[in-house]
Coordinates of C-alpha atoms in Angstrom, one line a residue:
Chain B
M24 CA 0.8 16.9 -18.5
V25 CA -2.4 17.3 -20.4
G26 CA -3.6 20.7 -21.4
L27 CA -7.4 21.1 -21.3
S28 CA -9.2 23.9 -22.2
A29 CA -12.2 25.0 -20.0
G30 CA -15.0 24.2 -22.5
E31 CA -13.1 20.7 -22.9
K32 CA -13.3 20.3 -19.1
Q33 CA -16.9 21.3 -18.9
F34 CA -17.7 18.6 -21.7
M35 CA -15.9 16.1 -19.9
H36 CA -17.8 16.8 -16.5
G37 CA -20.9 17.1 -18.1
G38 CA -20.4 13.7 -20.1
I39 CA -19.3 11.9 -16.9
A40 CA -22.5 13.2 -15.1
Q41 CA -24.8 11.7 -17.9
D42 CA -23.1 8.7 -18.1
L43 CA -21.4 9.3 -21.3
R44 CA -17.7 9.8 -21.7
S45 CA -15.8 11.5 -24.4
D46 CA -15.2 8.3 -26.2
G47 CA -18.7 7.2 -26.0
R48 CA -18.2 4.6 -23.0
Q49 CA -20.3 4.5 -19.7
R50 CA -19.0 5.5 -16.5
L51 CA -17.5 1.8 -15.3
Q52 CA -16.8 0.5 -18.8
F53 CA -13.4 -0.7 -19.7
R54 CA -11.6 0.3 -22.9
P55 CA -11.2 -2.9 -25.2
I56 CA -8.3 -5.3 -23.8
S57 CA -5.8 -7.2 -26.0
I58 CA -3.3 -9.5 -24.7
Q59 CA -0.4 -11.3 -26.1
T60 CA 1.9 -13.8 -24.4
G61 CA 5.1 -14.8 -24.5
V62 CA 6.5 -11.8 -26.2
I63 CA 10.0 -11.8 -24.7
P64 CA 11.4 -15.0 -25.5
Q65 CA 14.3 -14.7 -22.8
A66 CA 11.7 -14.3 -19.9
N67 CA 10.0 -17.3 -18.1
G68 CA 6.8 -15.4 -18.6
S69 CA 5.7 -12.4 -20.3
A70 CA 2.7 -10.7 -21.7
R71 CA 1.9 -7.6 -23.7
V72 CA -1.3 -5.7 -22.8
T73 CA -2.9 -3.2 -24.5
L74 CA -5.7 -1.2 -23.0
G75 CA -6.9 1.6 -25.3
A76 CA -4.0 3.5 -26.2
T77 CA -2.3 2.4 -23.1
V78 CA 0.4 -0.4 -23.8
V79 CA 2.6 -2.2 -21.3
I80 CA 4.5 -5.3 -21.1
A81 CA 5.2 -7.4 -18.1
S82 CA 8.1 -10.1 -17.8
I83 CA 8.9 -12.1 -15.4
K84 CA 12.3 -13.9 -14.8
A85 CA 13.1 -16.7 -12.3
E86 CA 16.6 -16.6 -10.8
L87 CA 18.0 -19.0 -8.3
G88 CA 18.7 -17.1 -5.0
K89 CA 19.0 -17.5 -1.4
P90 CA 15.8 -16.7 0.7
A91 CA 16.0 -13.9 3.1
P92 CA 17.6 -14.9 6.6
L93 CA 14.3 -13.7 8.6
R94 CA 12.1 -15.9 6.1
P95 CA 13.7 -19.1 5.1
D96 CA 10.8 -20.7 4.1
K97 CA 9.8 -18.2 1.5
G98 CA 11.0 -17.1 -1.9
K99 CA 11.3 -13.5 -3.0
V100 CA 9.4 -11.3 -5.6
V101 CA 10.9 -8.1 -6.7
I102 CA 8.5 -5.9 -8.5
F103 CA 9.9 -3.2 -10.7
I104 CA 8.1 -0.7 -13.1
D105 CA 9.9 1.5 -15.7
C106 CA 8.3 4.4 -17.4
S107 CA 10.3 5.0 -20.4
P108 CA 10.7 8.2 -22.0
T109 CA 9.5 6.7 -25.4
A110 CA 6.0 6.8 -23.4
G111 CA 6.4 10.7 -23.3
T112 CA 8.4 13.3 -22.5
M113 CA 7.5 13.7 -18.8
F114 CA 9.2 10.6 -18.2
E115 CA 12.6 11.7 -19.5
G116 CA 15.6 11.7 -17.0
R117 CA 14.5 11.6 -13.3
G118 CA 10.6 12.5 -14.3
G119 CA 9.5 8.9 -14.5
E120 CA 11.1 8.1 -11.2
E121 CA 8.2 9.1 -9.1
L122 CA 5.6 7.7 -11.1
S123 CA 7.6 4.4 -11.4
S124 CA 8.1 3.8 -7.6
E125 CA 4.3 5.0 -7.0
L126 CA 3.3 2.1 -9.7
S127 CA 5.8 -0.4 -8.1
V128 CA 4.4 0.4 -4.6
G129 CA 1.0 0.3 -5.6
L130 CA 1.6 -3.3 -7.2
Q131 CA 3.8 -4.6 -4.3
R132 CA 0.6 -3.5 -1.9
C133 CA -1.9 -4.9 -4.2
L134 CA -0.3 -8.2 -5.5
L135 CA 2.2 -9.3 -2.9
G136 CA 0.5 -8.2 0.8
G137 CA -1.1 -10.7 2.2
K138 CA -1.1 -13.8 4.7
S139 CA 1.7 -14.0 7.3
G140 CA 3.4 -10.8 7.1
A141 CA 3.7 -8.0 4.6
E142 CA 6.3 -9.9 2.3
A143 CA 3.7 -12.9 1.8
G144 CA 1.7 -13.1 -1.1
A145 CA -1.8 -13.1 -1.4
G146 CA -1.8 -13.9 -5.4
I147 CA 1.8 -15.7 -5.3
D148 CA 2.7 -18.4 -3.2
L149 CA 5.8 -17.5 -1.8
S150 CA 6.6 -20.6 0.1
S151 CA 6.2 -22.8 -3.5
L152 CA 9.2 -21.1 -4.5
V153 CA 11.5 -22.5 -1.8
L154 CA 13.6 -25.5 -3.0
A155 CA 15.4 -26.2 0.1
E156 CA 14.5 -24.3 3.2
G157 CA 17.0 -21.5 4.1
K158 CA 19.4 -22.2 1.0
I159 CA 17.8 -22.1 -2.3
C160 CA 14.8 -20.5 -3.7
W161 CA 13.4 -18.8 -6.7
D162 CA 13.5 -15.3 -7.1
L163 CA 11.0 -14.1 -9.2
Y164 CA 11.6 -10.4 -10.8
I165 CA 8.6 -9.0 -12.2
D166 CA 9.4 -5.9 -14.5
G167 CA 6.8 -4.1 -16.1
L168 CA 7.5 -1.4 -18.8
V169 CA 5.1 1.0 -19.7
I170 CA 5.3 1.8 -23.6
S171 CA 2.6 4.1 -24.2
S172 CA 0.9 5.8 -21.5
D173 CA -3.0 6.8 -21.7
G174 CA -4.1 6.4 -18.1
N175 CA -4.9 3.7 -16.0
L176 CA -1.5 2.3 -15.9
L177 CA -1.7 0.4 -12.7
D178 CA -4.7 -1.6 -13.9
A179 CA -3.0 -2.5 -17.0
L180 CA 0.3 -3.5 -15.4
A181 CA -1.4 -5.8 -12.8
A182 CA -3.5 -7.4 -15.7
A183 CA -0.1 -7.9 -17.7
I184 CA 1.2 -9.8 -14.8
K185 CA -1.6 -11.8 -14.1
V186 CA -1.5 -13.2 -17.6
C187 CA 2.2 -13.9 -17.6
R188 CA 1.1 -17.2 -16.5
F189 CA 3.3 -19.1 -18.7
I190 CA 6.2 -19.1 -16.4
F191 CA 8.3 -22.5 -16.5
L192 CA 10.6 -23.1 -13.7
V193 CA 13.4 -25.5 -14.4
R194 CA 13.0 -28.6 -12.4
F195 CA 16.4 -29.6 -10.7
E196 CA 17.3 -32.1 -8.2
I197 CA 19.6 -31.1 -5.4
S198 CA 22.5 -33.7 -4.0
S199 CA 24.2 -32.8 -0.9
P200 CA 25.8 -35.8 0.7
W201 CA 25.3 -34.4 4.3
Q202 CA 21.9 -33.8 4.2
V203 CA 21.2 -37.2 2.9
A204 CA 22.9 -38.3 6.2
L205 CA 21.0 -36.2 8.5
S206 CA 17.9 -37.3 7.3
N207 CA 18.7 -40.9 7.6
T208 CA 19.5 -40.4 11.3
G209 CA 16.4 -38.3 11.8
I210 CA 17.9 -35.8 14.0
P211 CA 17.2 -32.4 12.9
K212 CA 20.4 -30.5 14.1
V213 CA 19.9 -27.2 13.1
S214 CA 23.2 -26.0 14.4
V215 CA 25.0 -28.6 12.2
I216 CA 22.9 -27.5 9.0
V217 CA 24.3 -24.2 9.6
E218 CA 27.8 -25.0 10.1
A219 CA 27.6 -27.4 6.9
S220 CA 26.2 -24.7 4.8
A221 CA 28.8 -22.0 5.6
E222 CA 30.5 -23.6 2.4
D223 CA 27.9 -23.8 0.0
Q224 CA 28.1 -27.5 -0.7
L225 CA 24.7 -27.6 -2.5
E226 CA 24.8 -29.1 -6.2
V227 CA 22.1 -28.2 -8.2
N228 CA 21.5 -30.1 -11.3
V229 CA 19.5 -28.4 -13.7
S230 CA 17.7 -30.2 -16.4
D231 CA 16.4 -28.9 -19.6
E232 CA 13.9 -31.4 -20.3
E233 CA 11.4 -30.9 -17.1
F234 CA 9.7 -27.7 -16.4
L235 CA 7.5 -26.7 -13.6
Q236 CA 4.8 -24.5 -14.4
F237 CA 4.0 -21.9 -11.7
D238 CA 0.5 -20.6 -11.8
T239 CA -0.1 -16.9 -11.9
S240 CA -4.0 -17.3 -12.3
G241 CA -4.7 -16.7 -8.6
V242 CA -3.0 -13.3 -8.7
P243 CA -5.6 -10.6 -8.3
V244 CA -6.7 -8.0 -10.7
I245 CA -6.8 -4.3 -9.9
V246 CA -9.5 -1.9 -10.5
T247 CA -9.0 1.7 -10.3
L248 CA -11.9 4.2 -9.8
T249 CA -10.9 7.7 -10.7
K250 CA -13.3 10.4 -8.8
V251 CA -14.1 13.3 -11.7
G252 CA -16.3 15.7 -9.9
R253 CA -19.1 13.9 -8.1
H254 CA -18.9 10.8 -10.0
Y255 CA -16.2 8.1 -10.3
I256 CA -15.2 6.5 -13.3
A257 CA -13.4 2.8 -14.4
D258 CA -10.3 3.0 -16.6
A259 CA -9.5 6.7 -17.2
T260 CA -7.7 7.9 -20.0
S261 CA -4.7 10.5 -19.1
E262 CA -7.1 13.3 -20.1
E263 CA -9.8 12.1 -17.4
E264 CA -6.9 11.7 -15.0
S265 CA -5.8 15.2 -15.0
Q266 CA -9.1 16.2 -13.9
M267 CA -9.3 13.7 -11.3
S268 CA -9.8 14.8 -7.2
S269 CA -8.6 11.3 -6.1
A270 CA -8.5 7.5 -7.3
V271 CA -8.6 4.6 -5.3
S272 CA -7.1 1.2 -6.7
V273 CA -8.6 -2.0 -5.4
S274 CA -7.0 -5.5 -6.2
V275 CA -9.4 -8.3 -6.2
N276 CA -9.0 -11.8 -6.6
R277 CA -10.9 -14.5 -8.1
H278 CA -13.0 -15.2 -5.3
G279 CA -14.2 -11.6 -4.8
R280 CA -12.1 -10.8 -1.8
V281 CA -10.1 -7.7 -1.7
C282 CA -6.4 -8.1 -1.7
G283 CA -5.3 -5.0 -1.3
L284 CA -6.0 -1.2 -1.5
T285 CA -4.4 2.2 -2.5
K286 CA -5.5 5.5 -2.6
R287 CA -4.0 8.3 -5.0
G288 CA -4.8 12.0 -5.2
G289 CA -4.9 14.1 -2.1
A290 CA -8.5 15.1 -2.1
G291 CA -10.4 13.5 1.0
L292 CA -13.5 11.1 0.5
D293 CA -16.4 10.5 2.4
P294 CA -16.0 7.0 4.2
S295 CA -19.5 5.7 2.8
V296 CA -18.4 6.7 -0.7
M297 CA -15.3 4.5 -0.1
L298 CA -17.0 1.6 0.6
D299 CA -19.4 2.2 -2.0
M300 CA -16.2 2.2 -4.4
I301 CA -15.1 -0.8 -2.8
S302 CA -17.9 -2.7 -3.8
V303 CA -18.4 -1.3 -7.0
A304 CA -15.0 -2.0 -8.1
K305 CA -15.5 -5.7 -6.8
H306 CA -18.4 -5.8 -9.3
A307 CA -16.3 -4.2 -12.0
S308 CA -13.4 -6.8 -11.4
E309 CA -15.6 -9.9 -12.0
N310 CA -16.2 -8.5 -15.4
L311 CA -12.3 -8.0 -15.8
I312 CA -11.4 -11.2 -14.8
A313 CA -14.0 -13.1 -17.4
V314 CA -12.5 -10.8 -20.2
L315 CA -8.9 -11.7 -19.2
D316 CA -9.7 -15.4 -19.0
S317 CA -11.3 -15.6 -22.4
E318 CA -8.3 -13.5 -23.8
I319 CA -5.8 -15.8 -22.2
A320 CA -7.9 -18.7 -23.8
A321 CA -7.9 -17.1 -27.1
A322 CA -4.1 -16.5 -26.8
E323 CA -3.6 -20.0 -25.9
A324 CA -5.8 -21.3 -29.0
A325 CA -3.3 -19.0 -31.5
E326 CA -0.5 -20.6 -30.4
D327 CA -1.5 -24.0 -30.6
D328 CA -2.4 -23.1 -34.3
G329 CA 1.0 -21.6 -35.1
S330 CA 3.0 -24.7 -33.5
Chain K
M14 CA 10.1 11.6 28.6
A15 CA 6.3 11.2 28.6
S16 CA 5.3 13.3 31.9
G17 CA 2.3 15.0 30.9
P18 CA -1.2 13.5 30.8
L19 CA -1.5 10.4 28.8
E20 CA -4.4 10.0 26.9
T21 CA -5.9 7.0 24.8
Y22 CA -8.4 7.1 22.0
S23 CA -9.5 3.5 22.1
P24 CA -12.7 3.1 20.2
S25 CA -16.0 3.6 22.1
Q26 CA -16.9 0.9 24.6
T27 CA -20.2 0.3 23.0
L28 CA -18.5 -0.9 20.0
E29 CA -16.3 -2.8 21.8
R30 CA -19.0 -4.3 23.9
R31 CA -20.7 -5.1 20.6
H32 CA -17.6 -7.1 19.4
Q33 CA -17.3 -8.7 22.5
Q34 CA -20.9 -10.1 22.2
Q35 CA -19.7 -11.4 18.7
K36 CA -16.6 -12.8 19.9
R37 CA -18.6 -14.9 22.4
K38 CA -20.6 -16.0 19.7
S39 CA -18.1 -17.5 17.7
F40 CA -16.2 -20.5 19.5
N41 CA -13.6 -20.9 17.2
E42 CA -12.1 -17.6 18.3
I43 CA -8.2 -18.0 19.5
D44 CA -7.5 -16.4 22.5
W45 CA -4.3 -14.8 23.1
A46 CA -3.3 -11.8 24.9
R47 CA -1.4 -9.0 23.5
S48 CA 2.2 -8.5 24.6
D49 CA 1.2 -5.4 26.7
G50 CA -1.4 -6.4 28.0
R51 CA -3.9 -4.4 26.0
N52 CA -6.8 -6.0 24.4
F53 CA -7.6 -6.2 20.8
H54 CA -9.5 -2.8 20.3
Q55 CA -7.3 -0.8 23.0
C56 CA -4.9 1.7 21.8
R57 CA -1.7 2.5 23.2
P58 CA -1.4 5.6 25.3
A59 CA -0.7 8.8 23.3
Y60 CA 1.5 11.7 24.4
L61 CA 1.9 14.7 22.5
R62 CA 3.4 17.8 22.8
T63 CA 3.8 20.9 20.1
G64 CA 7.0 23.2 19.8
A65 CA 9.5 20.4 20.1
T66 CA 11.9 22.2 17.9
S67 CA 12.6 26.1 18.5
S68 CA 14.1 26.8 14.8
A69 CA 10.9 25.3 13.1
S70 CA 7.8 27.5 12.2
G71 CA 6.0 24.7 13.9
S72 CA 6.7 21.3 15.4
A73 CA 5.3 18.5 17.5
Y74 CA 6.6 15.4 19.3
A75 CA 4.6 12.4 19.8
E76 CA 4.8 9.1 21.8
F77 CA 2.6 6.2 21.7
G78 CA 3.7 3.5 23.4
S79 CA 7.6 3.2 22.7
T80 CA 7.1 4.7 19.0
K81 CA 8.4 8.3 19.1
V82 CA 8.4 10.7 16.5
I83 CA 9.4 14.4 16.1
V84 CA 8.1 16.4 13.3
S85 CA 9.3 19.8 12.3
V86 CA 7.4 22.1 9.8
F87 CA 9.4 24.7 8.2
G88 CA 7.7 27.6 5.8
P89 CA 5.9 28.6 3.7
R90 CA 8.9 29.7 1.9
E91 CA 9.9 30.3 -1.7
S92 CA 9.9 27.5 -3.9
K93 CA 13.1 26.5 -5.4
K94 CA 14.0 28.2 -8.4
A95 CA 13.8 25.1 -10.7
M96 CA 10.4 24.6 -10.0
M97 CA 7.6 25.8 -12.2
Y98 CA 5.0 28.6 -11.2
S99 CA 2.4 27.3 -9.2
D100 CA -0.8 29.3 -8.0
V101 CA -1.5 26.9 -5.0
G102 CA 1.2 25.9 -2.6
R103 CA 3.4 23.1 -2.6
L104 CA 4.0 20.5 0.3
N105 CA 7.3 18.7 0.4
C106 CA 7.4 15.8 2.8
N107 CA 10.2 13.7 4.2
V108 CA 10.3 10.8 6.8
S109 CA 13.4 9.6 8.1
Y110 CA 14.5 7.1 10.5
T111 CA 17.5 7.4 12.9
T112 CA 20.1 4.6 12.6
F113 CA 19.1 3.7 16.5
S114 CA 15.6 3.6 15.8
T115 CA 15.1 -0.2 15.1
S116 CA 16.4 -3.4 17.1
T117 CA 18.9 -4.0 14.8
R118 CA 21.0 -0.9 13.6
G119 CA 19.5 0.9 10.6
Q120 CA 20.7 2.8 7.8
G121 CA 19.4 5.9 9.1
S122 CA 17.9 6.7 5.6
D123 CA 14.8 8.5 3.9
N124 CA 11.8 6.4 3.7
K125 CA 10.5 7.4 0.1
D126 CA 7.1 5.3 0.4
F127 CA 6.1 6.8 3.7
S128 CA 7.3 10.4 2.5
S129 CA 4.8 10.3 -0.3
M130 CA 2.2 8.7 1.9
L131 CA 2.5 11.3 4.3
Q132 CA 2.1 13.9 1.4
K133 CA -0.9 12.6 0.0
A134 CA -2.4 12.3 3.7
L135 CA -1.7 15.7 4.3
E136 CA -2.3 17.1 0.8
G137 CA -6.3 17.1 1.1
A138 CA -6.3 18.7 4.4
I139 CA -4.2 21.9 3.8
I140 CA -5.6 25.0 2.2
L141 CA -2.8 25.1 -0.6
E142 CA -4.5 28.3 -2.2
T143 CA -3.5 30.4 0.9
F144 CA 0.3 30.1 -0.1
P145 CA 0.6 30.4 -3.7
K146 CA 4.5 30.1 -5.1
T147 CA 5.6 28.8 -1.9
T148 CA 6.3 25.3 -0.3
V149 CA 5.8 24.3 2.8
D150 CA 8.5 21.4 4.1
I151 CA 7.6 18.6 6.9
F152 CA 10.2 16.9 8.0
A153 CA 9.5 13.9 10.2
L154 CA 12.1 11.9 12.3
V155 CA 11.7 8.7 13.5
L156 CA 13.4 8.5 17.1
E157 CA 12.1 5.1 18.1
S158 CA 10.2 2.8 15.8
A159 CA 7.9 0.1 17.6
G160 CA 5.0 -0.1 15.3
G161 CA 2.3 2.1 13.8
D162 CA 4.9 4.5 12.5
L163 CA 3.3 5.8 9.3
P164 CA -0.1 6.8 11.3
I165 CA 1.9 8.3 14.2
I166 CA 3.7 10.5 11.8
I167 CA 0.9 11.8 10.0
S168 CA -1.3 12.5 13.3
C169 CA 2.1 14.4 14.6
A170 CA 2.7 16.2 11.3
S171 CA -1.0 17.7 11.4
L172 CA -0.5 18.6 14.6
A173 CA 3.0 20.4 13.8
L174 CA 1.3 22.1 11.0
A175 CA -1.5 23.6 13.1
D176 CA 1.3 24.9 15.2
A177 CA 3.1 26.5 12.6
G178 CA 0.0 28.1 11.7
I179 CA -0.8 26.6 8.1
M180 CA -4.6 26.8 7.2
M181 CA -6.2 23.6 7.6
Y182 CA -9.5 22.4 6.9
D183 CA -9.2 20.0 9.7
L184 CA -6.8 18.0 11.7
V185 CA -5.8 14.7 10.2
S186 CA -5.3 11.8 12.6
A187 CA -4.4 8.3 11.5
V188 CA -4.9 5.0 12.8
S189 CA -3.6 1.6 12.0
L190 CA -4.9 -2.1 12.2
S191 CA -4.0 -5.5 11.9
C192 CA -5.9 -8.6 10.9
F193 CA -5.1 -12.1 12.7
G194 CA -7.4 -14.5 11.2
K195 CA -10.8 -13.5 12.3
N196 CA -9.5 -10.9 14.9
L197 CA -9.1 -7.3 14.2
V198 CA -6.1 -5.6 16.5
I199 CA -6.0 -2.1 16.6
D200 CA -2.6 0.3 16.9
P201 CA -0.5 -2.5 16.1
T202 CA 3.0 -2.9 17.8
S203 CA 5.9 -3.5 15.5
E204 CA 6.0 -7.6 16.7
E205 CA 2.3 -7.8 15.7
E206 CA 2.9 -5.9 12.3
A207 CA 5.4 -8.5 11.7
C208 CA 3.1 -11.5 11.8
Q209 CA 0.0 -10.0 10.3
D210 CA -2.4 -11.4 7.9
G211 CA -3.2 -7.9 6.6
S212 CA -3.2 -4.6 7.7
L213 CA -5.4 -1.2 7.2
M214 CA -4.2 2.2 7.8
I215 CA -6.6 5.3 7.5
A216 CA -6.2 9.2 7.8
Y217 CA -9.3 10.8 8.4
M218 CA -10.6 14.4 9.0
P219 CA -13.2 13.7 11.4
I220 CA -15.2 17.2 11.1
R221 CA -15.3 17.0 7.5
N222 CA -16.0 13.3 7.5
E223 CA -13.4 12.5 5.0
V224 CA -10.6 9.7 4.5
T225 CA -7.5 11.4 3.1
Q226 CA -5.6 8.3 3.0
F227 CA -6.4 4.8 2.8
T228 CA -4.1 1.6 2.4
L229 CA -5.3 -2.3 3.0
T230 CA -3.1 -5.2 2.4
G231 CA -4.1 -8.8 2.7
E232 CA -7.1 -10.6 1.8
W233 CA -10.5 -9.0 3.2
S234 CA -14.0 -9.7 3.0
T235 CA -16.4 -6.4 2.7
A236 CA -17.8 -7.3 6.1
K237 CA -14.7 -7.0 7.8
I238 CA -13.6 -4.0 5.9
N239 CA -16.7 -2.3 7.3
E240 CA -15.9 -3.4 10.7
A241 CA -12.3 -2.3 10.4
M242 CA -13.2 1.1 9.0
E243 CA -15.8 1.6 11.6
L244 CA -13.3 0.8 14.8
C245 CA -10.5 2.7 12.9
L246 CA -12.8 5.8 12.3
D247 CA -14.0 6.0 15.8
A248 CA -10.3 5.8 17.0
C249 CA -9.4 8.7 14.5
S250 CA -12.1 10.8 16.0
K251 CA -11.0 10.2 19.4
L252 CA -7.5 11.0 18.3
S253 CA -8.1 14.0 16.9
N254 CA -9.9 15.4 20.1
I255 CA -6.5 14.6 21.7
L256 CA -4.9 16.7 19.0
R257 CA -7.1 19.3 19.8
S258 CA -7.0 19.6 23.6
C259 CA -3.1 19.5 22.9
L260 CA -3.5 22.6 21.0
K261 CA -5.6 24.4 23.2
E262 CA -3.1 23.5 26.3
N263 CA -0.6 25.1 24.3
V264 CA -2.7 28.3 23.9
L265 CA -3.4 28.7 27.7
D266 CA 0.1 28.2 28.4
F267 CA 0.9 31.0 26.2
T268 CA -1.8 33.4 27.8
D269 CA -0.9 32.6 30.9

């Protein structure tokens, strides 16, 4: 994708070896991040993250749905990433599909894999999305859009999802005559409930006044370390990514626990280097979380001033 | 179907003994047995055979417990016309499940996620420079899915590649591990995978000491990642020896 001459390649490799990259950054330094929240009024939560020349938008929509039969006590989260051709000609037609699915899978593994089962969330508490067990839950649709691509899309998308913290779920009441009757008798007859719910009798009153805030601040951040030559760098630009041998994306939460890991690129890595990269990523994530927190605070302050 | 020698590749006893000692120290360890009677650090017996299909350049059949996989390798053959010129070879991977592979009848569709994971796990092991302008196709078919599908596909595919005579730096062997609270359970079955707290999968080239693919889900502390990696890498090295002896046997049969 990125055509580099032999001289440019050598310049980049030499710079990385001396801890001074082409744009003046050190190996583990991120590009400046800026955040705007609430950019999509129709969504329940949204954010735009600008990381150098990489621009992504994440939007979260909540819709009422039915829990999966195998997991009646859990809501659902669907992550979909779209690489728009506006970001570059390589995303035209089916070109973006491979990258889109790679990013979606990476985010799913890093943000959702966790406690009790592959579906459960380390960052998002799926059981808090359930309103009536086995019948109604919130389905969260997390959509990411790549507007401009200059490397490190995974980290930018994860940051965007993390700062979509202003998700307001509408609070509502469930009224159902037979359910009240059952709870009065105190006999949990599951079979009866199943029979009764064959016809969907649940009435849902959606109130426009009361809202429930769903907090995504527990969502981990992703730090991708890209190996170029013998060294690895954080927040690679697409020029640097074109020279990578392999990359490791580590998702780390606020408590410094690793929540997921994916490796990209075919080249092998020494196991000790791998462990080293994990600990470096953990360290880098502390800074990233601090930067995101201060950006969120700034965005909130700006919104308060505006209103 | 497994009639040949069944070999296991569980991590070494010294490691295990150390973990048992650790286990004794922690009193809040919940004791439970695995459904198939294995202990936590014991792998399922592995049965491997090359030459499962005759029309392919190379193929292999793997049976780990009740997970059964066939992998065929075709090529190197000319890349499709639409593809751009490339001075290194290409690898095309496809993983599919049979409709009867799971307990509920499946769609029998391709698994895109596994296909790309398989490609990434093997790409680093194959010397792609040896077949420019051409493509090697790897087709994996899961006959029966009973846990640890992806690592078994990866190990089986590297055996099939060796059978096809594709130049490789080393055989890739892969092992997965589940985490249940404090316990690390190696080579999980599908029931165990369904209720795990976290999982880890490593594809490894033991002679080059390189990890080609690594995935991790769930919440982990660094110490636990260390311990899990140590267990998996040890099991991978042993599995690699089994793969190697399977290839040697094949050659001996041929010369006889």
